[in-house]
XYZ file of C-alpha atoms in Angstrom:
764
model
C -57.376 80.687 -34.956
C -56.891 77.030 -34.079
C -54.236 76.048 -31.562
C -52.153 72.943 -32.235
C -49.836 71.018 -29.933
C -47.243 68.576 -31.236
C -45.299 65.898 -29.416
C -41.750 66.295 -30.754
C -39.034 63.666 -30.342
C -35.321 64.065 -30.972
C -34.757 67.343 -29.089
C -31.671 67.252 -26.862
C -30.679 70.864 -26.215
C -31.511 74.525 -26.705
C -30.125 74.347 -30.229
C -32.769 71.744 -31.099
C -35.481 74.012 -29.682
C -34.255 76.859 -31.877
C -34.217 74.614 -34.961
C -37.764 73.297 -34.423
C -39.048 76.836 -33.857
C -37.345 77.985 -37.055
C -38.916 75.156 -39.078
C -42.393 75.940 -37.750
C -42.023 79.707 -38.122
C -40.985 79.230 -41.756
C -44.107 77.145 -42.457
C -46.881 79.089 -44.180
C -49.999 79.735 -42.106
C -48.326 79.158 -38.713
C -47.613 81.780 -36.055
C -47.106 82.206 -32.292
C -44.730 79.248 -32.147
C -43.412 78.046 -28.792
C -41.247 74.940 -28.318
C -40.482 73.368 -24.939
C -37.482 71.105 -24.406
C -38.604 69.765 -21.036
C -42.018 68.518 -22.201
C -40.821 67.790 -25.762
C -43.753 69.773 -27.112
C -44.396 72.427 -29.747
C -47.319 74.856 -29.640
C -48.525 77.096 -32.458
C -51.618 78.672 -34.013
C -52.957 78.139 -37.524
C -53.948 81.340 -39.319
C -55.425 79.682 -42.427
C -58.386 77.346 -42.710
C -56.618 74.976 -45.082
C -53.085 74.039 -44.144
C -51.244 70.785 -44.774
C -50.181 69.754 -41.278
C -48.768 66.536 -42.750
C -46.283 68.624 -44.763
C -45.139 70.348 -41.580
C -44.782 66.995 -39.787
C -42.814 65.574 -42.719
C -40.494 68.580 -42.699
C -39.818 68.094 -38.986
C -39.182 64.390 -39.502
C -36.727 65.039 -42.343
C -34.776 67.315 -40.011
C -34.531 64.676 -37.301
C -37.562 65.600 -35.198
C -40.348 63.021 -35.734
C -43.572 64.581 -34.461
C -47.244 63.861 -34.117
C -50.295 65.903 -33.216
C -51.112 65.740 -29.526
C -54.562 64.252 -29.000
C -56.054 65.383 -25.718
C -57.699 62.115 -24.667
C -57.834 62.213 -20.865
C -58.491 58.474 -20.421
C -55.537 57.566 -22.651
C -53.392 60.114 -20.851
C -54.089 58.333 -17.573
C -53.762 54.766 -18.832
C -50.718 55.225 -21.051
C -48.647 57.711 -19.076
C -47.208 55.110 -16.707
C -46.626 52.517 -19.456
C -44.816 55.052 -21.626
C -42.638 56.095 -18.693
C -41.726 52.475 -17.861
C -40.845 51.719 -21.492
C -38.607 54.765 -21.644
C -36.832 53.814 -18.406
C -36.304 50.238 -19.641
C -34.668 51.435 -22.866
C -32.456 53.846 -20.973
C -31.512 51.191 -18.430
C -30.402 48.808 -21.206
C -28.153 51.416 -22.799
C -26.807 52.577 -19.463
C -26.114 49.068 -18.160
C -24.178 48.146 -21.298
C -22.196 51.398 -21.189
C -21.375 50.896 -17.501
C -20.198 47.360 -18.199
C -17.837 48.656 -20.891
C -16.731 51.418 -18.507
C -15.942 48.798 -15.866
C -13.773 46.765 -18.261
C -12.014 49.955 -19.394
C -11.205 50.779 -15.772
C -9.966 47.247 -15.110
C -7.785 47.619 -18.206
C -6.034 50.578 -16.600
C -5.387 48.514 -13.463
C -4.028 45.638 -15.542
C -1.876 48.059 -17.526
C -0.407 49.405 -14.314
C 0.037 45.801 -13.071
C -2.267 46.390 -10.110
C -4.097 43.224 -11.162
C -2.660 40.218 -12.989
C -4.915 39.928 -16.018
C -2.821 40.717 -19.135
C -5.690 40.518 -21.636
C -7.446 43.448 -19.951
C -4.407 45.638 -20.607
C -4.111 44.607 -24.224
C -4.625 47.448 -26.702
C -6.727 45.256 -29.020
C -9.066 44.483 -26.118
C -9.575 48.229 -25.567
C -10.108 48.761 -29.291
C -12.869 46.142 -29.130
C -14.476 47.866 -26.130
C -14.476 51.203 -27.956
C -15.988 49.604 -31.065
C -18.771 48.002 -29.009
C -19.451 51.328 -27.248
C -19.915 53.066 -30.603
C -22.041 50.309 -32.143
C -24.472 49.843 -29.272
C -25.022 52.477 -26.522
C -23.487 55.258 -28.617
C -25.061 54.414 -31.973
C -28.190 56.539 -31.509
C -26.198 59.564 -30.361
C -23.766 59.286 -33.282
C -26.436 58.785 -35.963
C -28.637 61.614 -34.673
C -25.631 63.881 -34.196
C -24.357 63.482 -37.758
C -27.864 63.781 -39.219
C -28.273 67.111 -37.464
C -24.821 68.203 -38.577
C -25.511 67.315 -42.231
C -28.841 69.202 -42.129
C -27.028 72.303 -40.847
C -28.543 72.401 -37.382
C -25.864 70.818 -35.166
C -26.914 70.047 -31.601
C -25.596 68.428 -28.435
C -25.521 65.003 -30.093
C -23.465 66.493 -32.952
C -20.800 67.720 -30.525
C -20.660 64.387 -28.703
C -20.642 62.404 -31.956
C -17.777 64.464 -33.365
C -15.833 64.060 -30.143
C -16.351 60.306 -29.896
C -15.650 59.601 -33.570
C -12.580 61.859 -33.521
C -11.123 60.003 -30.526
C -11.969 56.605 -32.027
C -10.678 57.420 -35.539
C -7.455 58.933 -34.186
C -6.820 55.883 -31.991
C -7.637 53.508 -34.847
C -5.196 55.260 -37.194
C -2.558 55.183 -34.460
C -3.152 51.451 -33.988
C -2.962 50.621 -37.686
C -0.360 53.213 -38.715
C 1.854 54.017 -35.693
C 4.102 56.219 -37.858
C 1.332 58.781 -38.333
C 2.139 60.230 -34.923
C -1.481 60.243 -33.806
C -2.248 59.573 -30.129
C -4.059 56.405 -29.194
C -6.717 56.512 -26.458
C -9.416 53.901 -27.076
C -10.540 54.247 -23.496
C -11.741 57.813 -24.163
C -14.778 56.917 -26.364
C -15.823 54.321 -23.790
C -15.506 56.653 -20.821
C -16.953 59.602 -22.718
C -20.115 57.708 -23.729
C -20.400 56.132 -20.294
C -20.328 59.471 -18.476
C -22.720 61.083 -20.969
C -25.269 58.259 -20.654
C -25.017 58.352 -16.850
C -25.567 62.089 -16.939
C -28.538 61.830 -19.306
C -30.145 59.115 -17.237
C -29.840 61.140 -14.025
C -30.954 64.262 -15.857
C -34.019 62.480 -17.229
C -34.902 61.199 -13.779
C -34.630 64.696 -12.357
C -36.574 66.161 -15.286
C -39.359 63.692 -14.632
C -39.579 64.949 -11.057
C -40.187 68.499 -12.314
C -43.449 67.332 -13.879
C -44.550 65.271 -10.885
C -47.476 67.612 -10.139
C -49.270 66.521 -13.315
C -48.617 62.889 -12.448
C -50.054 63.437 -8.983
C -53.191 64.966 -10.505
C -53.576 62.042 -12.915
C -53.322 59.691 -9.937
C -56.434 61.354 -8.472
C -58.540 59.793 -11.230
C -59.748 56.337 -10.059
C -59.799 53.458 -12.541
C -63.156 51.985 -11.472
C -66.579 53.387 -10.544
C -69.683 51.853 -8.919
C -72.857 52.607 -10.879
C -76.497 51.948 -10.022
C -78.201 49.609 -12.497
C -81.862 49.888 -13.547
C -82.890 47.556 -10.717
C -80.894 49.719 -8.247
C -78.058 47.219 -7.888
C -74.368 48.174 -7.737
C -72.128 47.337 -10.691
C -68.423 48.106 -11.020
C -67.258 49.527 -14.368
C -64.155 51.263 -15.739
C -64.229 55.028 -15.305
C -63.648 55.723 -19.012
C -67.015 54.063 -19.787
C -68.965 56.420 -17.507
C -71.620 58.551 -19.185
C -73.450 61.746 -18.115
C -76.714 61.237 -16.163
C -75.629 57.857 -14.775
C -75.905 57.556 -10.999
C -72.932 56.270 -9.024
C -72.079 55.267 -5.484
C -68.976 56.692 -3.808
C -67.947 55.096 -0.537
C -65.987 56.777 2.242
C -62.306 56.758 1.277
C -63.014 56.698 -2.490
C -62.331 59.453 -4.992
C -65.036 61.042 -7.142
C -64.567 59.628 -10.697
C -66.282 62.491 -12.590
C -67.900 65.886 -12.079
C -71.138 65.073 -10.249
C -74.064 66.460 -8.297
C -75.076 64.955 -4.939
C -78.501 63.261 -5.123
C -78.441 61.559 -1.733
C -76.330 61.653 1.419
C -73.978 64.122 3.061
C -70.310 63.907 3.851
C -67.064 65.797 4.200
C -64.970 65.972 1.033
C -61.322 66.890 0.464
C -61.094 69.290 -2.527
C -57.541 70.513 -1.891
C -56.372 69.474 -5.381
C -58.716 72.053 -6.916
C -58.737 74.933 -4.445
C -55.607 74.428 -2.372
C -57.859 74.605 0.704
C -56.571 72.116 3.283
C -59.837 71.930 5.258
C -62.477 69.444 3.995
C -65.825 70.915 2.955
C -69.247 69.626 3.964
C -71.457 68.567 1.040
C -75.121 67.681 0.921
C -77.885 67.013 -1.570
C -77.873 69.324 -4.589
C -74.220 70.380 -4.329
C -71.627 69.901 -7.069
C -68.431 67.871 -6.676
C -65.330 67.893 -8.876
C -63.631 64.767 -10.195
C -60.691 63.621 -8.119
C -62.169 64.894 -4.831
C -61.823 62.517 -1.903
C -64.959 61.423 -0.023
C -63.971 61.208 3.631
C -66.634 59.785 5.924
C -70.042 58.837 4.444
C -71.454 57.077 1.384
C -72.763 59.415 -1.331
C -75.102 58.839 -4.255
C -74.114 61.086 -7.139
C -75.400 61.912 -10.613
C -72.678 62.205 -13.252
C -72.487 65.602 -14.969
C -69.191 65.699 -16.903
C -66.759 62.899 -17.710
C -63.308 62.396 -19.225
C -61.821 65.418 -20.969
C -64.787 67.614 -19.982
C -64.256 67.112 -16.240
C -62.709 69.768 -14.023
C -59.723 67.510 -13.253
C -58.960 67.090 -16.967
C -59.221 70.833 -17.541
C -56.913 71.477 -14.598
C -54.304 69.076 -16.038
C -54.633 70.713 -19.473
C -54.184 74.163 -17.981
C -51.013 73.163 -16.122
C -49.644 71.500 -19.268
C -50.425 74.608 -21.320
C -48.221 76.741 -19.050
C -45.270 75.543 -21.131
C -46.814 76.915 -24.336
C -46.179 80.501 -23.209
C -42.493 81.240 -22.759
C -41.104 84.013 -20.587
C -39.073 86.564 -22.518
C -35.946 85.479 -20.665
C -36.368 81.928 -22.017
C -36.751 83.112 -25.609
C -33.451 84.977 -25.321
C -31.736 81.877 -23.879
C -33.137 79.651 -26.658
C -31.946 82.091 -29.308
C -28.420 82.035 -27.871
C -28.495 78.239 -27.519
C -29.441 77.968 -31.210
C -26.140 79.620 -32.187
C -24.095 78.114 -29.384
C -23.226 74.845 -31.152
C -21.702 76.708 -34.103
C -19.548 78.688 -31.687
C -18.311 75.461 -30.047
C -17.453 73.877 -33.404
C -15.477 76.951 -34.448
C -13.744 77.188 -31.059
C -12.814 73.479 -31.164
C -11.309 73.904 -34.629
C -9.321 76.954 -33.529
C -8.128 75.032 -30.453
C -6.827 72.220 -32.656
C -4.879 74.480 -34.989
C -3.553 76.657 -32.151
C -2.036 73.735 -30.238
C -0.854 71.945 -33.382
C 0.802 74.904 -35.113
C 0.791 77.976 -32.885
C 1.725 76.730 -29.431
C 5.116 75.404 -30.569
C 6.378 78.888 -31.477
C 5.013 80.485 -28.279
C 6.149 77.768 -25.819
C 8.820 75.682 -27.591
C 9.850 73.906 -24.372
C 6.328 73.465 -22.968
C 6.081 69.700 -23.460
C 9.608 69.043 -22.280
C 8.543 69.918 -18.728
C 6.906 67.218 -16.699
C 3.576 68.716 -15.663
C 1.386 66.889 -13.261
C -1.961 67.061 -15.087
C -5.009 67.579 -12.972
C -7.861 65.286 -13.987
C -5.529 63.716 -16.611
C -4.809 59.990 -16.534
C -1.724 58.348 -17.935
C -2.150 56.177 -21.024
C 1.320 54.680 -21.264
C 0.493 51.487 -23.114
C -1.863 53.232 -25.512
C 0.527 56.092 -26.168
C 3.439 53.718 -26.858
C 1.966 52.880 -30.224
C 2.528 56.489 -31.247
C 5.970 56.808 -29.675
C 7.274 58.549 -32.781
C 4.286 60.883 -32.916
C 4.439 64.657 -32.747
C 3.411 65.555 -29.171
C 1.826 68.866 -30.090
C -0.456 67.073 -32.544
C -1.506 64.618 -29.819
C -2.222 67.501 -27.500
C -4.187 69.387 -30.200
C -6.422 66.390 -30.913
C -7.106 65.725 -27.237
C -7.950 69.336 -26.369
C -10.160 69.934 -29.407
C -12.172 66.829 -28.491
C -12.416 68.014 -24.864
C -13.840 71.352 -26.077
C -16.501 69.521 -28.098
C -17.758 67.402 -25.230
C -17.476 69.849 -22.334
C -19.769 72.450 -23.929
C -23.328 72.143 -22.647
C -26.203 73.683 -24.625
C -28.500 71.288 -22.708
C -28.171 73.393 -19.571
C -29.214 76.492 -21.522
C -32.257 74.713 -22.937
C -33.377 73.346 -19.564
C -32.607 76.378 -17.398
C -36.035 78.006 -17.757
C -38.660 75.312 -18.571
C -37.671 73.127 -15.623
C -38.252 75.963 -13.162
C -41.511 77.051 -14.843
C -42.865 73.496 -14.699
C -41.958 73.080 -11.028
C -43.434 76.487 -10.163
C -46.726 75.913 -11.984
C -47.106 72.528 -10.282
C -46.454 73.956 -6.823
C -48.851 76.832 -7.495
C -51.589 74.424 -8.624
C -51.312 72.526 -5.351
C -52.043 75.814 -3.552
C -55.045 76.544 -5.766
C -53.264 79.050 -8.037
C -53.274 78.585 -11.812
C -50.857 80.567 -13.987
C -51.828 80.639 -17.665
C -48.295 80.561 -19.018
C -44.666 80.993 -18.112
C -44.844 84.581 -19.352
C -47.548 85.246 -16.747
C -45.239 83.973 -13.998
C -42.569 86.347 -15.270
C -45.008 89.279 -15.214
C -46.263 88.326 -11.731
C -42.684 88.623 -10.470
C -42.617 92.290 -11.557
C -45.914 93.402 -9.971
C -45.651 96.195 -7.404
C -49.194 97.645 -7.423
C -52.358 95.653 -6.725
C -55.916 96.763 -7.390
C -58.858 94.983 -5.779
C -62.420 95.031 -6.951
C -64.755 95.124 -3.947
C -67.844 92.988 -4.491
C -67.049 89.325 -5.022
C -63.333 89.838 -4.507
C -62.741 91.299 -1.053
C -66.284 90.271 -0.161
C -67.757 86.819 -0.732
C -69.799 88.001 -3.675
C -72.990 86.516 -2.267
C -75.142 89.527 -1.406
C -78.191 89.094 0.783
C -81.194 91.351 1.303
C -80.886 93.383 4.485
C -84.006 95.535 4.269
C -86.540 97.308 2.052
C -87.059 101.076 2.167
C -89.498 103.701 0.924
C -92.208 101.341 -0.351
C -95.550 99.961 0.755
C -95.304 96.376 -0.559
C -91.989 94.604 -0.049
C -93.119 91.444 -1.868
C -94.192 93.355 -4.974
C -90.943 95.353 -4.964
C -88.913 92.128 -4.774
C -91.103 90.427 -7.393
C -90.530 93.248 -9.912
C -86.765 93.353 -9.256
C -86.267 89.571 -9.366
C -88.361 89.225 -12.542
C -86.229 91.650 -14.523
C -82.950 90.364 -13.041
C -83.626 86.660 -13.630
C -81.566 86.583 -16.853
C -78.592 88.370 -15.297
C -75.578 86.651 -13.740
C -74.660 89.539 -11.480
C -74.330 88.578 -7.779
C -77.054 91.107 -6.861
C -79.405 89.455 -9.349
C -78.727 86.075 -7.751
C -79.533 87.491 -4.297
C -82.873 88.859 -5.517
C -83.837 85.633 -7.289
C -82.928 83.408 -4.340
C -84.972 85.549 -1.940
C -87.936 85.451 -4.355
C -87.728 81.654 -4.408
C -87.718 81.531 -0.622
C -90.929 83.586 -0.589
C -92.435 81.429 -3.396
C -93.049 84.499 -5.542
C -94.198 83.930 -9.131
C -92.019 86.024 -11.441
C -93.305 88.040 -14.390
C -92.163 87.016 -17.898
C -89.693 89.420 -19.536
C -90.729 91.313 -22.680
C -87.605 93.433 -23.199
C -84.348 93.791 -21.318
C -81.296 96.094 -21.574
C -78.139 95.851 -19.473
C -76.234 99.025 -18.589
C -72.812 97.841 -17.412
C -71.880 99.157 -13.981
C -75.139 101.096 -13.670
C -78.144 98.816 -13.696
C -80.717 97.072 -15.837
C -83.880 98.236 -17.601
C -86.695 96.565 -19.482
C -90.361 95.656 -19.664
C -92.351 92.890 -17.971
C -95.650 91.328 -18.964
C -98.624 92.647 -16.931
C -96.597 95.724 -15.908
C -97.209 98.973 -17.763
C -94.117 101.092 -18.357
C -90.314 100.900 -18.481
C -88.688 99.451 -15.361
C -85.256 100.614 -14.165
C -83.228 98.844 -11.475
C -79.822 100.188 -10.466
C -77.765 102.652 -8.454
C -79.194 105.979 -7.354
C -77.031 108.198 -9.576
C -78.096 106.269 -12.662
C -81.777 106.457 -11.730
C -81.459 110.232 -11.293
C -79.810 110.494 -14.712
C -82.781 108.613 -16.176
C -85.160 111.286 -14.811
C -86.556 109.215 -11.952
C -88.060 111.450 -9.303
C -86.535 110.919 -5.853
C -88.212 113.185 -3.306
C -86.725 114.595 -0.103
C -88.083 111.761 2.060
C -86.426 109.196 -0.188
C -83.141 111.118 -0.095
C -83.211 111.069 3.714
C -83.533 107.275 3.547
C -80.474 107.091 1.281
C -78.402 109.219 3.664
C -79.550 107.300 6.746
C -76.736 105.708 8.784
C -78.310 102.250 8.335
C -78.026 102.449 4.555
C -74.522 103.913 4.354
C -72.704 100.646 5.019
C -74.902 98.597 2.671
C -75.314 98.511 -1.077
C -78.551 100.162 -2.130
C -80.448 99.739 -5.406
C -83.532 101.593 -6.502
C -86.476 100.200 -8.481
C -88.692 102.428 -10.618
C -91.615 102.069 -13.033
C -91.800 104.812 -15.661
C -90.500 107.881 -13.785
C -91.871 106.843 -10.405
C -89.638 105.411 -7.676
C -91.088 102.118 -6.417
C -88.631 101.716 -3.531
C -85.129 100.766 -2.366
C -83.595 97.383 -1.616
C -80.647 97.255 0.811
C -78.099 94.481 0.287
C -75.246 93.348 2.483
C -72.206 91.234 1.667
C -69.815 89.437 3.993
C -66.102 90.107 3.932
C -64.042 87.084 2.845
C -62.512 85.369 5.861
C -58.954 86.011 4.689
C -59.354 89.472 3.092
C -57.841 91.383 6.023
C -54.922 88.977 6.425
C -54.232 88.938 2.667
C -54.090 92.733 2.384
C -51.863 92.953 5.482
C -49.548 90.316 4.031
C -49.277 92.215 0.740
C -48.513 95.471 2.555
C -45.756 93.777 4.548
C -44.248 92.717 1.228
C -44.191 96.362 0.043
C -47.067 96.134 -2.476
C -49.151 99.248 -3.118
C -52.886 98.617 -2.629
C -55.975 100.233 -4.167
C -59.676 99.359 -4.084
C -61.826 100.323 -7.076
C -65.569 99.883 -6.746
C -68.772 100.833 -8.471
C -70.473 100.976 -5.084
C -71.194 104.209 -3.280
C -68.735 106.070 -1.072
C -69.979 105.138 2.405
C -70.124 101.427 1.631
C -66.628 101.361 0.133
C -65.108 103.403 2.966
C -66.681 101.103 5.568
C -65.035 98.100 3.926
C -61.727 99.955 3.507
C -61.671 100.693 7.216
C -62.127 97.012 8.049
C -59.178 95.880 5.926
C -56.928 98.794 6.868
C -56.972 100.932 3.715
C -56.849 104.727 3.766
C -59.474 106.851 2.034
C -56.836 107.944 -0.501
C -56.372 104.311 -1.515
C -59.986 103.683 -2.483
C -62.279 104.955 -5.250
C -66.042 104.580 -5.494
C -68.953 105.138 -7.883
C -66.761 103.901 -10.740
C -68.106 102.689 -14.065
C -66.103 99.987 -15.926
C -64.548 102.584 -18.252
C -63.511 104.664 -15.219
C -61.753 101.658 -13.682
C -60.018 101.159 -17.006
C -58.763 104.751 -17.108
C -57.488 104.521 -13.515
C -55.516 101.369 -14.348
C -54.021 102.909 -17.491
C -52.807 105.890 -15.442
C -51.261 103.656 -12.776
C -49.496 101.544 -15.421
C -47.383 104.524 -16.467
C -45.085 104.145 -13.439
C -46.080 100.715 -12.058
C -46.629 97.084 -12.927
C -50.283 96.654 -12.042
C -52.280 93.547 -11.116
C -56.080 93.695 -11.068
C -58.085 91.190 -9.006
C -61.737 90.838 -9.945
C -64.564 88.366 -10.315
C -67.365 89.673 -12.506
C -68.278 90.557 -16.067
C -67.816 94.241 -15.211
C -64.183 93.521 -14.301
C -63.245 91.926 -17.638
C -62.009 95.173 -19.319
C -59.906 95.993 -16.255
C -58.498 92.462 -16.069
C -57.512 92.636 -19.730
C -56.025 96.124 -19.433
C -53.859 95.460 -16.372
C -50.359 94.031 -16.617
C -51.621 90.950 -14.781
C -55.296 90.036 -14.564
C -56.206 87.829 -11.593
C -59.639 86.234 -11.192
C -61.039 84.569 -8.095
C -62.317 81.033 -8.624
C -65.789 81.824 -7.345
C -66.193 84.504 -10.026
C -67.820 84.336 -13.442
C -66.493 82.101 -16.220
C -65.832 85.096 -18.463
C -63.674 86.730 -15.781
C -61.655 83.535 -15.328
C -61.312 83.112 -19.093
C -59.877 86.622 -19.488
C -57.540 86.470 -16.493
C -53.836 85.600 -16.546
C -53.996 83.952 -13.118
C -56.914 82.191 -11.427
C -57.239 81.797 -7.649
C -59.326 78.656 -7.258
C -61.941 78.363 -4.544
C -63.153 81.098 -2.205
C -59.841 82.130 -0.691
C -57.571 85.114 -1.368
C -54.594 83.798 0.592
C -53.198 82.242 -2.590
C -52.471 85.738 -3.941
C -49.450 86.614 -1.730
C -48.170 83.067 -2.231
C -48.490 83.352 -6.032
C -46.657 86.677 -6.241
C -43.925 85.492 -3.882
C -43.553 82.213 -5.807
C -43.263 84.146 -9.076
C -40.358 86.192 -7.674
C -38.621 83.021 -6.449
C -39.209 81.375 -9.826
C -37.552 84.159 -11.803
C -34.714 84.182 -9.258
C -34.200 80.445 -9.868
C -34.294 80.949 -13.641
C -31.623 83.633 -13.374
C -29.527 81.331 -11.174
C -29.845 78.546 -13.750
C -28.974 80.797 -16.673
C -26.042 82.294 -14.763
C -24.795 78.794 -14.058
C -25.372 77.612 -17.642
C -23.594 80.584 -19.189
C -20.942 80.752 -16.473
C -20.159 77.050 -16.743
C -19.614 77.270 -20.492
C -17.578 80.482 -20.238
C -15.223 78.827 -17.733
C -15.289 75.199 -18.862
C -14.637 75.724 -22.580
C -11.397 77.731 -22.091
C -10.324 75.212 -19.427
C -10.909 72.332 -21.837
C -9.014 74.276 -24.538
C -5.929 74.273 -22.299
C -5.816 77.931 -21.252
C -4.332 76.927 -17.879
C -1.902 74.371 -19.265
C 1.139 76.602 -20.026
C 1.283 78.187 -16.562
C -0.312 75.626 -14.256
C -0.063 72.354 -16.167
C -3.828 71.758 -15.918
C -5.475 69.668 -18.652
C -8.811 67.883 -18.951
C -9.184 64.589 -20.741
C -12.253 64.235 -23.017
C -13.834 61.755 -20.594
C -13.558 64.135 -17.637
C -14.896 66.905 -19.864
C -17.907 64.711 -20.651
C -18.482 64.104 -16.941
C -18.446 67.848 -16.239
C -20.905 68.425 -19.086
C -23.310 65.864 -17.627
C -22.995 67.413 -14.154
C -23.831 70.821 -15.614
C -27.226 69.679 -16.964
C -28.089 67.789 -13.793
C -27.229 70.823 -11.652
C -29.726 72.983 -13.553
C -32.564 70.506 -13.045
C -31.769 69.858 -9.374
C -31.708 73.609 -8.733
C -35.177 73.854 -10.277
C -36.427 71.096 -7.973
C -35.175 73.042 -4.944
C -37.792 75.766 -5.570
C -39.923 76.141 -2.433
């Protein structure tokens, strides 16, 4: 399957999200659709080789959502991001400034009408009619056109509600002005104030929404614009970073950022890599070590050879991963989007019912209601405007005003933004701590975890075994040479330890003739110049292969020195050649991490393929009981243990190697450490970058806070609409005399959306 991302314009609320998802889901050959309001993006997978994407794009455009395929060009992303943002702000500023100017004149008109200022023209009804006309033609034109387009195409959205409200107020006032005998109310100031408050709210909302994605912007800022390369005559030349090519050599001065993924060819320095690993302490680098793009060189000049540039660099992949979080929605967001998709229809129906109730029904229930002089809360007097309809039916005026207020106070925007804003903020904060969630649904699952399973080697330990000793053999060099030769094509940490030690001793390795990997047990094969099948692996496996281990060898295995180390046996044919003892250092923060998790009421288990004594020795160091650890486990045994635990728990598995991939996939939440294998990281739901485990408690705690924030936002969004819509419909008017004008309703609607985004930004 091929994954596609679209940039979608025209989405304003949760109803728009639901409409775009429906269009894509109804397109042949498309599945796994996810649409995000905050990032204005759509993600889906193509199930057929030949599909007309242009037809899909045209369908979206016809429904008011012009879209284009997202091209992941890292250099363009950096160069154009700021320009695009500035252009957007400029357009919004123009609309907002004009709307505020009209709002100012409308307010002055009220003062002139009340004779607080001596400027008769400002209180003239024709002046206010002109202001309302200008408001509709200029700052409100886009909202009105888009709103009616959506309404005509049977997917009304936030703009549809606002457009209906504004046009209703304007048309009613215009009819009252031209035909006073109609009895319609006249409030030209309402369209002006309504649009003014809505544009203010959208501007502030957009500013706040931009802050939720600030983490990506901060990462993009890590990419320098220029780089110093060495020319053929070893001179320094400054070029733009997007023209860098692999194998070029560059100079990075102290205080400069690394422009690409590189390897150090000369010099040593301390480098800040906190953007990748979350580790606050700088690391020391020297010749032969790799550096990621965006890292900050702190104190000495380095000569580097470029390895990966642009979209292939680690910085680009990190940005892409954070962006892709929005392609995987939590279940709670899908429910909210589904409700938001139907919400606009509910508001339209409720507004219509409100109109007819107050026009026809209220008179019979409260015949003397309007004869009482209520002091309206949040309701301004419009004496001059209302005088044009002095012969109008008061219940009709009230019905029109309240039905418009219902239209503009409803806020599907808050429903659409409640979840994605929090997810974006959370994923950005996690990335700064060296934790990468692969989707909003993974954050949701992380919040439910109560049981954590650790692999031992490479997870609780550093995963860099070293040879401690050799046992039961006459020639240590030959034993190592045989083992390293057969292991040289393996990526297991033990294989790396054997190969590195062989290099130190300058041993010449035998070419491999045949090789077979036995997952979780060992490796077997044939080497040139060596007669017979060679087996390298754990003792139990060697015994099962018929290898003869005599009583003297068994005493060596049971010796106290060997119990706390990993031991592998090497055999040729059925003869034991000897044992190699390997040690591994505990990660610096393993003990603290496990203690932290226990304090937060997580259940802990350690599953290992290593032998009992070694696993128990480690368990004792980190404070685990014997009942909490299991040893001598094959990959399928780990899998079965996890499946059993999942019956009554939400289980997270933390691993690093190829052997852990089935367990990572089977668990509710697979977590890989950054120093592990690529296949483990590819199959995990969460990646802890770098060599630290302390990001794990932070990630799980952040996930809980994130879901708590989402629930707060959704409670607010639903609660606001449940309370505000009846209030706007005049439920409190008969008993308490409380009414809302359409303009105040619009202000409350804007505040509702802003509140949701600001609450997301308060996530810590």
